[in-house]
Amino acid sequence: MTDLSAWRGKSVIITGGNSGIGLEAARALRAAGADVVLACRDLARASAVADGMTVRQLDLADLDSVAAFASATTSVDALICNAGIMGGPLLGTVQGHERQMGTNHLGHAALISGLFPLLEAARGRIVIISSIAARGGKLNARIGVDDLVSPPGYLSGPVYANSKQANLLFAQELHRRVGSRVAVVAAHPGVSWTNLFARQLRDEGKAWLVPALQLVRPIVFQTAKAGAQPTLRALNEASGSFVGPKRLNQYRGPAELLEVYTTGSDPAVAARLWEVTEEVLGAPLPA
Ligand SMILES: NC(=O)c1ccc[n+]([C@@H]2O[C@H](COP(=O)([O-])OP(=O)(O)OC[C@H]3O[C@@H](n4cnc5c(N)ncnc54)[C@H](OP(=O)(O)O)[C@@H]3O)[C@@H](O)[C@H]2O)c1
């Protein structure tokens, strides 16, 4: 278990903190005395589980909501970019960008940008949640705007993998650029029982498979509480680190320091992702 005592009295914002590994990480931080902000798209659902934590509205699939959230924030010591969606049909964000990349990567990149001055003033920290799916990402040094906002021949699985590869690449590039001023650590939760998989099946018209998923749950999945441990350990590790379980092909186990996947470690790909992200967001990222 991670010692979270350094976070007592500190302000920690966690996106998607109302569910899954985000909620478990938020509860552990709250128990350690942190001032936790759940940044969530559904205020009612978040308030129902908040238990003394602050709830604020944030829809990562709407860049105006991200900008409003950032400009209304007055202090933050740590930002945990945890929210995510997986799979589903081709849908767009409010700005018309493909929804998985729009939510998982672009919304978080915009949020990091908006909160960066506060994080820098606090000599704070950013934790970015990636996935083992990042190992299958196909982003390369020749990507263009369309690869992020309107991927050709949409297939939900590969697009999710690319969005999680983008999370890992972005964490590395951000660390290279700002790591001496704001620590940046990436993490992944292995394969953990949360709403992510059942929602994907429902979104893809396969709700009938959810009971089967429940059946294999103890074999395939670790608990959401176990899946939150890499997030918590990432709060104490050096900038540039990557944290996750190692056992069973990284599906489960205690949070350990990992080597960054080859798909997430090429500086040329990360630099290109940075440029294209700036182009889509229409503003420079923190440097
Ligand atoms: N579970 C796993 O095995 C696994 C494996 C690898 C990586 N991950 C990553 O772990 C992170 C957390 O996922 P989870 O497994 O805990 O799933 P989860 O229980 O479904 O939680 C996802 C959270 O993201 C929020 N969210 C989705 N779209 C959003 C948006 N547009 N704006 C703001 N919040 C939004 C969800 O809000 P609502 O409740 O309103 O939908 C929810 O709070 C994700 O980044 C995921 O990719 C999970």
Coordinates of C-alpha atoms and ligand atoms in Angstrom, one line a residue:
M1 CA 0.0 0.0 0.0
T2 CA 1.2 3.5 -0.9
D3 CA 2.0 5.9 1.9
L4 CA -0.2 8.9 1.0
S5 CA 0.6 11.0 4.1
A6 CA 2.4 13.6 1.9
W7 CA -0.9 14.4 0.3
R8 CA -2.7 15.4 3.5
G9 CA -4.2 18.8 3.1
K10 CA -3.2 18.9 -0.6
S11 CA -5.7 19.6 -3.4
V12 CA -6.1 16.6 -5.8
I13 CA -8.4 16.7 -8.8
I14 CA -9.4 13.4 -10.3
T15 CA -11.3 13.2 -13.6
G16 CA -13.9 10.5 -13.6
G17 CA -13.6 10.1 -9.9
N18 CA -17.2 8.9 -9.5
S19 CA -16.6 5.3 -10.7
G20 CA -14.2 2.4 -10.9
I21 CA -10.5 2.9 -10.2
G22 CA -10.9 6.6 -10.0
L23 CA -13.4 6.3 -7.2
E24 CA -11.2 3.9 -5.3
A25 CA -8.2 6.2 -5.7
A26 CA -10.3 9.2 -4.6
R27 CA -11.5 7.3 -1.4
A28 CA -7.9 6.4 -0.5
L29 CA -6.7 10.0 -0.9
R30 CA -9.7 11.3 1.1
A31 CA -8.9 8.8 3.9
A32 CA -5.3 10.1 3.9
G33 CA -6.6 13.7 4.4
A34 CA -6.3 15.1 0.9
D35 CA -8.8 17.6 -0.4
V36 CA -10.2 15.6 -3.2
V37 CA -12.2 17.1 -6.2
L38 CA -14.2 14.6 -8.3
A39 CA -14.3 16.2 -11.8
C40 CA -17.2 14.4 -13.4
R41 CA -19.7 14.7 -16.2
D42 CA -22.7 13.6 -14.2
L43 CA -23.0 15.7 -11.0
A44 CA -25.9 13.6 -9.5
R45 CA -24.0 10.3 -9.9
A46 CA -20.8 11.9 -8.5
S47 CA -22.7 13.5 -5.6
A48 CA -24.2 10.1 -4.7
V49 CA -20.7 8.6 -4.0
A50 CA -18.8 11.8 -2.9
D51 CA -19.0 11.2 0.8
G52 CA -17.5 14.6 1.8
M53 CA -15.4 15.0 -1.4
T54 CA -16.0 18.1 -3.6
V55 CA -17.8 17.4 -6.8
R56 CA -17.3 19.6 -9.9
Q57 CA -18.8 19.4 -13.4
L58 CA -16.4 18.4 -16.2
D59 CA -17.2 16.9 -19.5
L60 CA -13.9 15.9 -21.3
A61 CA -15.9 15.5 -24.5
D62 CA -16.6 19.2 -24.6
L63 CA -13.5 21.5 -24.8
D64 CA -15.7 24.4 -23.6
S65 CA -16.5 22.5 -20.4
V66 CA -12.8 21.8 -20.0
A67 CA -11.9 25.4 -20.4
A68 CA -14.6 26.5 -18.0
F69 CA -13.4 24.0 -15.4
A70 CA -9.8 25.1 -15.7
S71 CA -10.7 28.8 -15.4
A72 CA -12.8 28.3 -12.3
T73 CA -10.0 26.3 -10.5
T74 CA -8.0 28.3 -8.0
S75 CA -5.6 25.7 -6.7
V76 CA -4.4 22.2 -7.5
D77 CA -1.5 20.2 -6.3
A78 CA -2.1 17.0 -8.3
L79 CA -4.2 16.3 -11.3
I80 CA -5.1 12.7 -12.0
C81 CA -6.2 12.2 -15.6
N82 CA -8.2 9.1 -15.0
A83 CA -11.5 9.4 -16.9
G84 CA -11.9 7.3 -20.0
I85 CA -14.2 5.5 -22.3
M86 CA -13.6 2.3 -24.3
G87 CA -15.3 1.2 -27.5
G88 CA -18.7 1.9 -28.7
P89 CA -19.9 3.1 -32.1
L90 CA -18.3 6.0 -34.0
L91 CA -19.6 9.1 -32.0
G92 CA -18.3 12.6 -31.8
T93 CA -17.4 15.0 -29.0
V94 CA -19.2 18.4 -28.8
Q95 CA -16.5 19.8 -31.1
G96 CA -17.0 16.9 -33.6
H97 CA -13.8 14.9 -32.7
E98 CA -14.0 11.1 -32.5
R99 CA -15.2 10.4 -29.0
Q100 CA -12.6 8.0 -27.6
M101 CA -9.5 10.0 -28.6
G102 CA -11.5 13.2 -27.8
T103 CA -12.2 12.1 -24.3
N104 CA -9.2 10.0 -23.3
H105 CA -6.5 12.2 -24.9
L106 CA -7.6 15.5 -26.3
G107 CA -9.9 16.5 -23.3
H108 CA -7.1 15.6 -20.9
A109 CA -4.4 17.5 -22.9
A110 CA -6.6 20.6 -22.9
L111 CA -7.2 20.2 -19.1
I112 CA -3.5 19.8 -18.4
S113 CA -2.9 23.0 -20.4
G114 CA -5.5 25.0 -18.6
L115 CA -4.4 23.9 -15.1
F116 CA -0.7 24.0 -15.9
P117 CA 0.0 27.5 -14.4
L118 CA -1.5 26.4 -11.1
L119 CA 0.3 23.0 -11.1
E120 CA 3.6 24.8 -11.8
A121 CA 3.0 27.3 -9.0
A122 CA 2.3 24.4 -6.6
R123 CA 5.4 22.4 -7.9
G124 CA 2.7 19.8 -8.4
R125 CA 2.1 16.6 -10.2
I126 CA 0.2 15.1 -13.1
V127 CA -0.8 11.4 -13.2
I128 CA -2.0 10.0 -16.6
I129 CA -3.8 6.7 -16.8
S130 CA -2.9 4.6 -19.8
S131 CA -3.6 0.9 -20.4
I132 CA -2.0 -2.3 -21.5
A133 CA -4.0 -1.7 -24.6
A134 CA -1.4 1.0 -25.4
R135 CA 0.9 -1.8 -26.5
G136 CA -1.3 -2.3 -29.5
G137 CA -1.4 1.4 -30.5
K138 CA -0.4 2.3 -34.0
L139 CA 0.2 6.0 -33.8
N140 CA 3.5 6.8 -35.6
A141 CA 5.7 9.8 -36.5
R142 CA 3.6 10.5 -39.7
I143 CA 0.2 11.0 -38.1
G144 CA -2.0 14.0 -39.0
V145 CA -5.0 15.7 -37.5
D146 CA -7.4 13.1 -39.0
D147 CA -5.7 10.3 -37.1
L148 CA -6.8 12.0 -33.9
V149 CA -10.2 13.5 -34.8
S150 CA -11.6 11.4 -37.5
P151 CA -9.7 8.1 -37.8
P152 CA -10.1 6.4 -41.2
G153 CA -12.1 3.2 -41.2
Y154 CA -13.2 3.5 -37.6
L155 CA -12.8 0.3 -35.5
S156 CA -13.5 0.8 -31.8
G157 CA -10.7 -1.5 -30.4
P158 CA -7.8 0.0 -32.4
V159 CA -9.0 3.5 -31.7
Y160 CA -9.1 2.8 -28.0
A161 CA -5.6 1.4 -28.2
N162 CA -4.4 4.5 -30.0
S163 CA -6.0 6.8 -27.4
K164 CA -4.3 4.9 -24.6
Q165 CA -1.0 5.0 -26.6
A166 CA -1.5 8.7 -26.9
N167 CA -1.9 8.9 -23.1
L168 CA 1.4 7.2 -22.6
L169 CA 3.3 9.1 -25.3
F170 CA 1.9 12.4 -24.0
A171 CA 3.0 11.6 -20.5
Q172 CA 6.6 11.0 -21.7
E173 CA 6.7 14.1 -23.9
L174 CA 5.2 16.3 -21.1
H175 CA 7.8 14.8 -18.7
R176 CA 10.6 15.7 -21.1
R177 CA 9.3 19.3 -21.4
V178 CA 8.2 20.2 -17.9
G179 CA 9.3 17.3 -15.6
S180 CA 11.7 19.5 -13.6
R181 CA 8.8 21.9 -12.8
V182 CA 5.8 19.6 -12.6
A183 CA 6.2 15.8 -12.1
V184 CA 4.5 13.7 -14.7
V185 CA 3.9 10.0 -14.1
A186 CA 1.9 7.4 -16.2
A187 CA 0.1 4.4 -14.8
H188 CA -2.1 1.6 -15.9
P189 CA -4.5 -0.5 -13.7
G190 CA -4.0 -3.9 -15.3
V191 CA -7.4 -5.5 -15.9
S192 CA -9.8 -4.3 -13.2
W193 CA -13.5 -4.8 -12.6
T194 CA -15.2 -1.4 -13.3
N195 CA -18.0 -0.1 -15.4
L196 CA -15.6 0.1 -18.4
F197 CA -16.2 -3.4 -19.9
A198 CA -20.0 -3.7 -19.3
R199 CA -20.5 -0.3 -20.7
Q200 CA -18.5 -1.2 -23.8
L201 CA -20.6 -4.3 -24.4
R202 CA -23.9 -2.3 -23.9
D203 CA -22.7 0.4 -26.3
E204 CA -21.8 -2.2 -28.9
G205 CA -25.2 -3.9 -28.7
K206 CA -23.8 -6.9 -26.8
A207 CA -25.5 -6.4 -23.5
W208 CA -26.3 -10.1 -23.5
L209 CA -22.6 -10.8 -22.9
V210 CA -22.6 -8.9 -19.6
P211 CA -23.7 -11.9 -17.5
A212 CA -20.9 -14.0 -19.0
L213 CA -18.5 -11.3 -18.1
Q214 CA -19.7 -11.5 -14.5
L215 CA -19.0 -15.2 -14.5
V216 CA -15.4 -14.8 -15.5
R217 CA -14.9 -11.8 -13.3
P218 CA -12.9 -13.5 -10.5
I219 CA -10.6 -15.2 -13.0
V220 CA -9.9 -12.4 -15.4
F221 CA -10.3 -9.2 -13.4
Q222 CA -8.7 -7.8 -10.3
T223 CA -10.8 -5.5 -8.1
A224 CA -11.1 -1.8 -8.7
K225 CA -9.4 -1.2 -5.4
A226 CA -6.4 -3.2 -6.6
G227 CA -6.6 -1.4 -10.0
A228 CA -6.3 1.9 -8.1
Q229 CA -3.0 1.1 -6.6
P230 CA -0.9 2.1 -9.6
T231 CA -2.6 5.5 -9.6
L232 CA -1.8 6.0 -5.9
R233 CA 1.8 4.8 -6.3
A234 CA 2.2 7.2 -9.2
L235 CA 1.5 10.0 -6.8
N236 CA 4.9 9.3 -5.1
E237 CA 7.2 8.3 -8.0
A238 CA 9.7 10.3 -9.9
S239 CA 8.7 12.2 -13.0
G240 CA 8.9 10.1 -16.1
S241 CA 8.0 6.8 -14.3
F242 CA 5.4 4.3 -15.5
V243 CA 3.6 2.3 -12.8
G244 CA 1.3 -0.8 -13.1
P245 CA 1.0 -4.4 -12.2
K246 CA 3.5 -6.9 -13.7
R247 CA 2.0 -10.3 -13.1
L248 CA 0.2 -12.3 -15.8
N249 CA 1.3 -10.1 -18.7
Q250 CA 0.5 -7.0 -16.6
Y251 CA -3.1 -8.0 -16.0
R252 CA -2.9 -8.0 -12.2
G253 CA -0.7 -7.8 -9.1
P254 CA 0.9 -5.1 -6.9
A255 CA 1.8 -1.7 -8.4
E256 CA 5.4 -1.8 -9.7
L257 CA 7.7 0.4 -11.7
L258 CA 7.5 -0.7 -15.4
E259 CA 9.4 -0.1 -18.5
V260 CA 7.5 2.2 -20.9
Y261 CA 6.1 0.2 -23.8
T262 CA 7.9 0.6 -27.1
T263 CA 4.7 2.1 -28.6
G264 CA 4.9 4.8 -25.9
S265 CA 8.5 5.6 -25.8
D266 CA 9.6 6.8 -29.3
P267 CA 10.4 10.6 -28.9
A268 CA 9.7 11.2 -32.6
V269 CA 6.2 9.8 -32.3
A270 CA 5.6 11.7 -29.0
A271 CA 6.8 14.9 -30.6
R272 CA 4.5 14.5 -33.6
L273 CA 1.5 13.7 -31.3
W274 CA 2.3 16.9 -29.4
E275 CA 2.3 19.0 -32.6
V276 CA -0.9 17.4 -33.9
T277 CA -2.6 17.8 -30.5
E278 CA -1.7 21.5 -30.5
E279 CA -3.1 21.8 -34.0
V280 CA -6.4 20.3 -33.0
L281 CA -6.7 22.3 -29.8
G282 CA -5.6 25.5 -31.6
A283 CA -3.3 26.5 -28.8
P284 CA 0.3 25.8 -27.6
L285 CA 0.6 23.1 -24.9
P286 CA 2.7 23.8 -21.8
A287 CA 6.5 23.9 -22.4
Ligands
LIG1 N1 -10.7 -1.2 -15.9 C1 -9.7 -1.6 -16.5 O1 -9.3 -2.8 -16.6 C2 -8.8 -0.6 -17.2 C3 -7.7 -1.1 -17.9 C4 -6.9 -0.2 -18.5 C5 -7.1 1.2 -18.4 N2 -8.2 1.6 -17.8 C6 -8.4 3.1 -17.7 O2 -8.7 3.4 -16.4 C7 -9.5 4.7 -16.4 C8 -10.7 4.6 -15.5 O3 -11.6 3.6 -16.1 P1 -12.4 2.6 -15.2 O4 -11.9 1.2 -15.6 O5 -12.4 3.0 -13.7 O6 -13.9 2.7 -15.8 P2 -15.2 3.4 -15.3 O7 -15.7 2.8 -14.1 O8 -16.1 3.3 -16.5 O9 -14.8 4.9 -15.0 C9 -14.5 5.8 -16.1 C10 -14.8 7.2 -15.6 O10 -14.6 8.1 -16.7 C11 -15.7 9.0 -16.7 N3 -15.9 9.6 -18.0 C12 -16.1 9.0 -19.2 N4 -16.3 9.9 -20.1 C13 -16.2 11.2 -19.5 C14 -16.3 12.5 -20.0 N5 -16.6 12.8 -21.3 N6 -16.1 13.5 -19.1 C15 -15.7 13.2 -17.8 N7 -15.7 12.0 -17.3 C16 -15.9 11.0 -18.2 C17 -16.9 8.1 -16.3 O11 -18.0 8.9 -16.0 P3 -19.5 8.3 -16.0 O12 -19.6 7.5 -14.8 O13 -20.3 9.5 -16.0 O14 -19.6 7.4 -17.2 C18 -16.3 7.4 -15.1 O15 -16.3 8.2 -14.0 C19 -9.8 4.9 -17.9 O16 -8.9 5.9 -18.4 C20 -9.5 3.6 -18.6 O17 -9.2 3.7 -19.9 C21 -9.0 0.8 -17.2

